[in-house]
Short mmCIF file of C-alpha atoms in Angstrom, two decimals:
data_model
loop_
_atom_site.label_atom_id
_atom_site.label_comp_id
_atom_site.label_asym_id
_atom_site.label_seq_id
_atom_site.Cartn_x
_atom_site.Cartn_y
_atom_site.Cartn_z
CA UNK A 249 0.00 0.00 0.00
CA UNK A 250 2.83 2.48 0.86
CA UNK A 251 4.97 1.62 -2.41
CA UNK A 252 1.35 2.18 -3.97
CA UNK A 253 0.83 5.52 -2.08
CA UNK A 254 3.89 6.72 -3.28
CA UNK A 255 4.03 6.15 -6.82
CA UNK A 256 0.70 7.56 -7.58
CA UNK A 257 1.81 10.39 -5.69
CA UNK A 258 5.45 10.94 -7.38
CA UNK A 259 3.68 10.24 -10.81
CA UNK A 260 0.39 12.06 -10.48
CA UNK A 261 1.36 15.44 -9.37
CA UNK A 262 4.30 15.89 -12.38
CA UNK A 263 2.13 14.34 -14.84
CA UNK A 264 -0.94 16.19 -14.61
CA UNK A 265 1.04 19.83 -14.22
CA UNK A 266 3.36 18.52 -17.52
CA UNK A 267 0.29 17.55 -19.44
CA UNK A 268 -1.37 21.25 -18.29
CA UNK A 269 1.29 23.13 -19.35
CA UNK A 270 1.30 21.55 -22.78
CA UNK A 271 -2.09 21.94 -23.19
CA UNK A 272 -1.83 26.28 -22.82
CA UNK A 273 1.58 25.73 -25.14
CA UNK A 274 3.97 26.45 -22.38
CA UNK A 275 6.29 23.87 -23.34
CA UNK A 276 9.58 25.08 -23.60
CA UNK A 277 8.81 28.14 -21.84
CA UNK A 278 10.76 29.66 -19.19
CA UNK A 279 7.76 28.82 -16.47
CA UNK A 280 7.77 25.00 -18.08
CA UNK A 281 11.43 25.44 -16.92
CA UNK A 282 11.07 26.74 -13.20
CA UNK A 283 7.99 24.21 -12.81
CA UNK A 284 9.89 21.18 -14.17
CA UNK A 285 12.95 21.97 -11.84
CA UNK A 286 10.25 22.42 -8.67
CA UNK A 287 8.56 19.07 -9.95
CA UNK A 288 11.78 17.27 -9.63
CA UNK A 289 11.13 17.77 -5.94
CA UNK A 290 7.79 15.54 -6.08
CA UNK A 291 9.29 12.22 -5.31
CA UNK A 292 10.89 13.36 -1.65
CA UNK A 293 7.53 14.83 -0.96
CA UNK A 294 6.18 11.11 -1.37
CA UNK A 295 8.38 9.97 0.38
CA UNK A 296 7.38 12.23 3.39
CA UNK A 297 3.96 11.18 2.57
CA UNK A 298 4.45 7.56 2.74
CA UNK A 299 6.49 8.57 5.92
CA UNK A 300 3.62 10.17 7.48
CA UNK A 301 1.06 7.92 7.10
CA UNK A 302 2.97 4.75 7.03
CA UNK A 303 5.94 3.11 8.80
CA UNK A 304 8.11 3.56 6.07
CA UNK A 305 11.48 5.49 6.83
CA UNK A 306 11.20 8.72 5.27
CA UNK A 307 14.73 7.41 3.03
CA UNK A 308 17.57 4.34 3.87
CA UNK A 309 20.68 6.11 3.21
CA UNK A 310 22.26 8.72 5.14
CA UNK A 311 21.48 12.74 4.75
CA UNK A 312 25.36 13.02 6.04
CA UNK A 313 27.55 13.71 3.30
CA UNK A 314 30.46 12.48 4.50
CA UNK A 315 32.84 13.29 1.94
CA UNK A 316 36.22 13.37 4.00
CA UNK A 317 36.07 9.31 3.94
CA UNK A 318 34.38 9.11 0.37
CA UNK A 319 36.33 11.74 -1.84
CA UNK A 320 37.14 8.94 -4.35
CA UNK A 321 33.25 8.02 -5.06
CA UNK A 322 32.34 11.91 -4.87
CA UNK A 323 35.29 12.28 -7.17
CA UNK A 324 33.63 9.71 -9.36
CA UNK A 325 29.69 11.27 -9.27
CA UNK A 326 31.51 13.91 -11.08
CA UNK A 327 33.66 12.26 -13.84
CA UNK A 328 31.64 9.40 -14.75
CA UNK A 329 28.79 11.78 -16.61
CA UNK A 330 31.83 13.50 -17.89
CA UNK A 331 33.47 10.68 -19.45
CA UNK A 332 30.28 9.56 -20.58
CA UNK A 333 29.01 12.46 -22.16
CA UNK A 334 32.36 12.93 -24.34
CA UNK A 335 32.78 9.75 -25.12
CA UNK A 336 29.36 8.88 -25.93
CA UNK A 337 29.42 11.84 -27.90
CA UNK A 338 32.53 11.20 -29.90
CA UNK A 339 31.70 7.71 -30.64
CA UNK A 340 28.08 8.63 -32.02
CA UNK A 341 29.64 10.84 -34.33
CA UNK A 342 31.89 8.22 -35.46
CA UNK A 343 29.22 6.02 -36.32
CA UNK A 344 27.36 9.33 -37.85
CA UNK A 345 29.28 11.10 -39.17
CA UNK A 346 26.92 13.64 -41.54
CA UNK A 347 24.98 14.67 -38.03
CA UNK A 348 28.30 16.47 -37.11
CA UNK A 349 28.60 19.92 -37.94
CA UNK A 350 31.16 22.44 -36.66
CA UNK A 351 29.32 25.25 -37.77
CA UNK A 352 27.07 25.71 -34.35
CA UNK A 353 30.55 25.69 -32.12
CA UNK A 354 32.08 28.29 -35.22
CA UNK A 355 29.11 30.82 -34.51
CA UNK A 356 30.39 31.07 -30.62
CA UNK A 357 34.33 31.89 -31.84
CA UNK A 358 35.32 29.10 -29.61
CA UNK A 359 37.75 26.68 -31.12
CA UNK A 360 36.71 22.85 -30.07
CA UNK A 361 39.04 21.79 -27.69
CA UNK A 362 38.32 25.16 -25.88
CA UNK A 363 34.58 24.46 -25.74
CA UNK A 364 35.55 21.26 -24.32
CA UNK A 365 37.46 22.29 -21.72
CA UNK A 366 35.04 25.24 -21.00
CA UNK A 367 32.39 22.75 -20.64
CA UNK A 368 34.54 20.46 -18.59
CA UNK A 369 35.35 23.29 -15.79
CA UNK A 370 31.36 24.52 -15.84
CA UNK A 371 30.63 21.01 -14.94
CA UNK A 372 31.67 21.16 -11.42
CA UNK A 373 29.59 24.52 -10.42
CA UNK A 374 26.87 23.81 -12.49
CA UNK A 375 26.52 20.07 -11.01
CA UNK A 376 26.29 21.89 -7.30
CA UNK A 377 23.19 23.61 -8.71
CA UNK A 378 21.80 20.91 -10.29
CA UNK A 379 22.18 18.50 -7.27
CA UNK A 380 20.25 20.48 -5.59
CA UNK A 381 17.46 19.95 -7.45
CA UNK A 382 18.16 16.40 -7.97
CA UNK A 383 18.23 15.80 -4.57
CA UNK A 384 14.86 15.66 -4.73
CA UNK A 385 14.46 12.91 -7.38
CA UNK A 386 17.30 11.21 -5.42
CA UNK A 387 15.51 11.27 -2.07
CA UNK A 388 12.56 9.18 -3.83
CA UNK A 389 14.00 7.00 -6.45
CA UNK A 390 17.79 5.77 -4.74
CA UNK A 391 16.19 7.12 -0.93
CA UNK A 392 13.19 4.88 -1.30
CA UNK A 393 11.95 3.16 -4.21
CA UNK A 394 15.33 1.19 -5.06
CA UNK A 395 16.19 -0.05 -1.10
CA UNK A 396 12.43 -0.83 -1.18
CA UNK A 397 13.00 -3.45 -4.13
CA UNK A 398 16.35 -4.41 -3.28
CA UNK A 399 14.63 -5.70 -0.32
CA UNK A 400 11.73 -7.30 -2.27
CA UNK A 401 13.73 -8.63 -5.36
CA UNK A 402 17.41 -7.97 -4.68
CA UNK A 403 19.65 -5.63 -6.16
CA UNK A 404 19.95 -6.22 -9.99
CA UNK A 405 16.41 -6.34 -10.35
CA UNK A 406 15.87 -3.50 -8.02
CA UNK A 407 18.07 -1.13 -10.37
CA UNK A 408 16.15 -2.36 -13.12
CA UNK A 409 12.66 -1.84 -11.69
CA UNK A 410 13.43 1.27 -10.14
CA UNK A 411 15.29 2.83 -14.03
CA UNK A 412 12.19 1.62 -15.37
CA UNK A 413 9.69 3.61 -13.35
CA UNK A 414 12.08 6.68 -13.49
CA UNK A 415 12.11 6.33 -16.67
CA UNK A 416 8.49 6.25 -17.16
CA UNK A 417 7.96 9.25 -14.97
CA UNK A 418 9.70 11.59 -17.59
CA UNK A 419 6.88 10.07 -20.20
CA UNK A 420 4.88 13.33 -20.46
CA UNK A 421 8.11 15.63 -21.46
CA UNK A 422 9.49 12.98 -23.55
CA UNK A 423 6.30 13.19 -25.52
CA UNK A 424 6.31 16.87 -26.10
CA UNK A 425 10.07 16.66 -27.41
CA UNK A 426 12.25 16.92 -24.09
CA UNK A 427 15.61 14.45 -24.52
CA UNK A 428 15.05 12.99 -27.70
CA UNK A 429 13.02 15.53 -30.02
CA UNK A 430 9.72 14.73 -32.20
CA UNK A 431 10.96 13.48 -35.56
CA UNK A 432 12.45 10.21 -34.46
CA UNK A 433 11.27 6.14 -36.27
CA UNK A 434 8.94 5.36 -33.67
CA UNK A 435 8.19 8.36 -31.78
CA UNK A 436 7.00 8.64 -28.96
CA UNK A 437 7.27 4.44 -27.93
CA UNK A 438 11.03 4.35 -28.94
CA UNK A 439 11.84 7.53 -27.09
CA UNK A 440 9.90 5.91 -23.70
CA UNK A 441 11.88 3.02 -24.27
CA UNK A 442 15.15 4.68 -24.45
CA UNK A 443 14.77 7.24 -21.92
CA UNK A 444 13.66 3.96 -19.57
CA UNK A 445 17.35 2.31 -21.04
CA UNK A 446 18.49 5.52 -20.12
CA UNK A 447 17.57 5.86 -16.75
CA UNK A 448 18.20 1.58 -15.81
CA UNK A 449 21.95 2.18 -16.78
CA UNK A 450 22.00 5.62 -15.44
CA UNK A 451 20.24 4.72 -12.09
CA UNK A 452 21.96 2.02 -11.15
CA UNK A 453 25.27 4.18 -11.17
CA UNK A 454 23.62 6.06 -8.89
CA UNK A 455 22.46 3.26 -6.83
CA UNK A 456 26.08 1.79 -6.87
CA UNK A 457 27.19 5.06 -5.36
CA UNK A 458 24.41 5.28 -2.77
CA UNK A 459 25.44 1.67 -1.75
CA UNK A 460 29.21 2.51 -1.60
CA UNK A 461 28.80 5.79 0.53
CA UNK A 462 26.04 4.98 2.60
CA UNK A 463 24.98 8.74 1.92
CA UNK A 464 22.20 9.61 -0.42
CA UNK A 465 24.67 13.11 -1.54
CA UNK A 466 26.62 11.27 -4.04
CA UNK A 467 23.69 10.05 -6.48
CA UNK A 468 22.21 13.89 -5.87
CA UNK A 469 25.99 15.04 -7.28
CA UNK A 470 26.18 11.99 -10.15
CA UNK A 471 22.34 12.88 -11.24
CA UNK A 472 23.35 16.88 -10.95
CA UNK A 473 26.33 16.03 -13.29
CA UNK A 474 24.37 14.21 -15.48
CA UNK A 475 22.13 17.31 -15.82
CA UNK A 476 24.90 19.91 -16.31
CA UNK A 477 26.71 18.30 -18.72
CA UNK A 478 24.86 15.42 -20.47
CA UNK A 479 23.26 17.93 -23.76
CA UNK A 480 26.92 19.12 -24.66
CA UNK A 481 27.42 16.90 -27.53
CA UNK A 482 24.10 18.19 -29.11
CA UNK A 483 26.44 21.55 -30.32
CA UNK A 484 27.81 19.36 -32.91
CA UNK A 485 24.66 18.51 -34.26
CA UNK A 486 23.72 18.71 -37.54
CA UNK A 487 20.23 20.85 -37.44
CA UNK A 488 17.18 18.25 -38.73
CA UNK A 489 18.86 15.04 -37.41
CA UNK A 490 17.77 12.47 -34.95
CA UNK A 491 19.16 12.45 -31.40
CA UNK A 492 17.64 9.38 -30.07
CA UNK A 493 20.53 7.59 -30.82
CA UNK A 494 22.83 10.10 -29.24
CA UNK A 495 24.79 12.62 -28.69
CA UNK A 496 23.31 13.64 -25.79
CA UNK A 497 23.94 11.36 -22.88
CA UNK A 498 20.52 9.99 -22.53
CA UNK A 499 20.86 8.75 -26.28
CA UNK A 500 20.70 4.69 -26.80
CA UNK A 501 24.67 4.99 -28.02
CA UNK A 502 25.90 6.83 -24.46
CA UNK A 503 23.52 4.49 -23.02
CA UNK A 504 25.19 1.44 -23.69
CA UNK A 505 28.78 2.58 -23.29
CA UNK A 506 27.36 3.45 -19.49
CA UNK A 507 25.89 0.05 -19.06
CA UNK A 508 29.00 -1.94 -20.33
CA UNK A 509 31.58 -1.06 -17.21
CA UNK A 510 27.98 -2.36 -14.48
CA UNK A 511 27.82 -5.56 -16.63
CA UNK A 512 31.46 -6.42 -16.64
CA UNK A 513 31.38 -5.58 -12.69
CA UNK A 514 28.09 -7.15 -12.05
CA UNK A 515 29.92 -10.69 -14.73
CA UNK A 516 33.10 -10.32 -12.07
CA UNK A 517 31.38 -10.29 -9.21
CA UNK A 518 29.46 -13.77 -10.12
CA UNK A 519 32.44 -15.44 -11.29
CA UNK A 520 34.31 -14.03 -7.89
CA UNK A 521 31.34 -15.47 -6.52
CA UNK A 522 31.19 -19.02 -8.00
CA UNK A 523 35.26 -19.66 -7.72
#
């Protein structure tokens, strides 16, 4: 009933103000912006709903940051979506080559390896923002919903489950355009599927953090990260192409470079387990 509770809580408020806005052609809009940012606060709200009126802990990991003794991970919330985002970048444009123009970078007098570096040192300040907003979306989806499966189903399949409903909870903005665009084969059910892919390999980096630190502040920073520096591939873009295959980091092709390094760990850690 709780797990109930809080789902059609953490869904039903975001969906129904999305869907709203859409409706009176806000999308896009500076308010759609400020709202979507607030909304990202839902989830911890449910949480302190299911709190309330349950027995549920209000979230199992720590609100103590504790970075002095876990540097390296916090180190790591901000690299990872670094690493990914350039490399998934780089790589989608090797396999696509006609989506890359340099003409979009040209237009801000910036030569390339000085945007990247730009957008390498803006990562750190703009992931402290961000985190702060993620927090929220961190408190309900790593706080909550994953220790609440890993408990049910076990790990793995709590990563999965929980990617999988974050996932679907960005359904409404995904429709209208938000990650992936309009004029994609399949749209919208390809875009919901990736964005869910997306969010599995995503989450459970966050989840593997959470677990490591005991503190819910490093997924906050990783997601935060993710936010500030995940679209910086989409520069390079070629204007009138398809991003649901990449650049940006919630693309299929940035997707699975993030889930390869989880399956080789998860693959080690059953043969470590068998031997």
């Amino acid at each position: 009933m709780e797990l109930l509770i809080y789902l059609l809580s953490a869904f039903g408020i975001p969906w129904i103000t999305w869907i709203m806005l859409a409706l009176n052609g806000l999308f896009d809009s500076p308010i759609y912006i400020i709202v979507s940012a607030l909304l990202m606060w839902i989830p911890a709200a449910s949480c302190a709903l299911v709190h309330l009126i349950g027995k549920a802990p209000a979230i199992r990991f720590s609100w103590k940051p504790s970075i002095g003794k876990n540097i390296g991970y916090y180190a790591t919330a901000l690299l990872i979506p670094i690493l990914l985002a350039f490399l998934g970048s780089a790589i989608y444009f090797m396999i696509f080559s006609d989506a890359f123009t340099p003409q979009n970078i040209e237009s801000t007098a910036l030569p390339i390896p000085q945007y990247i570096l730009l957008a390498i040192l803006e990562t750190i300040p703009a992931s402290l923002v961000n985190m702060l907003f993620a927090l929220g979306e961190e408190i309900g989806w790593r706080g909550f919903l994953y220790p609440e499966f890993s408990l049910r189903f076990g790990k793995v399949k709590a990563c999965i489950l929980t990617g999988i409903i974050w996932g679907l909870w960005h359904t409404p903005v995904n429709i209208m355009g938000h990650n992936y665009g309009l004029g994609y084969p399949g749209y919208p059910v390809t875009g919901v599927l990736a964005m869910c892919f997306s969010c599995i390999v995503l989450g459970a980096w966050c989840s593997y953090l959470a677990d490591k630190t005991g503190s819910i502040w490093t997924p906050a920073l990783f997601h935060g990260a993710v936010n500030a520096i995940g679209s910086s591939g989409l520069i390079f873009l070629r204007t009138g192409s398809s991003y649901l295959m990449g650049p940006g980091i919630t693309g299929i092709i940035p997707s699975i470079i993030a889930g390869a390094p989880l399956i080789l760990l998860l693959a080690y850690r059953k043969k470590k387990v068998i031997i």
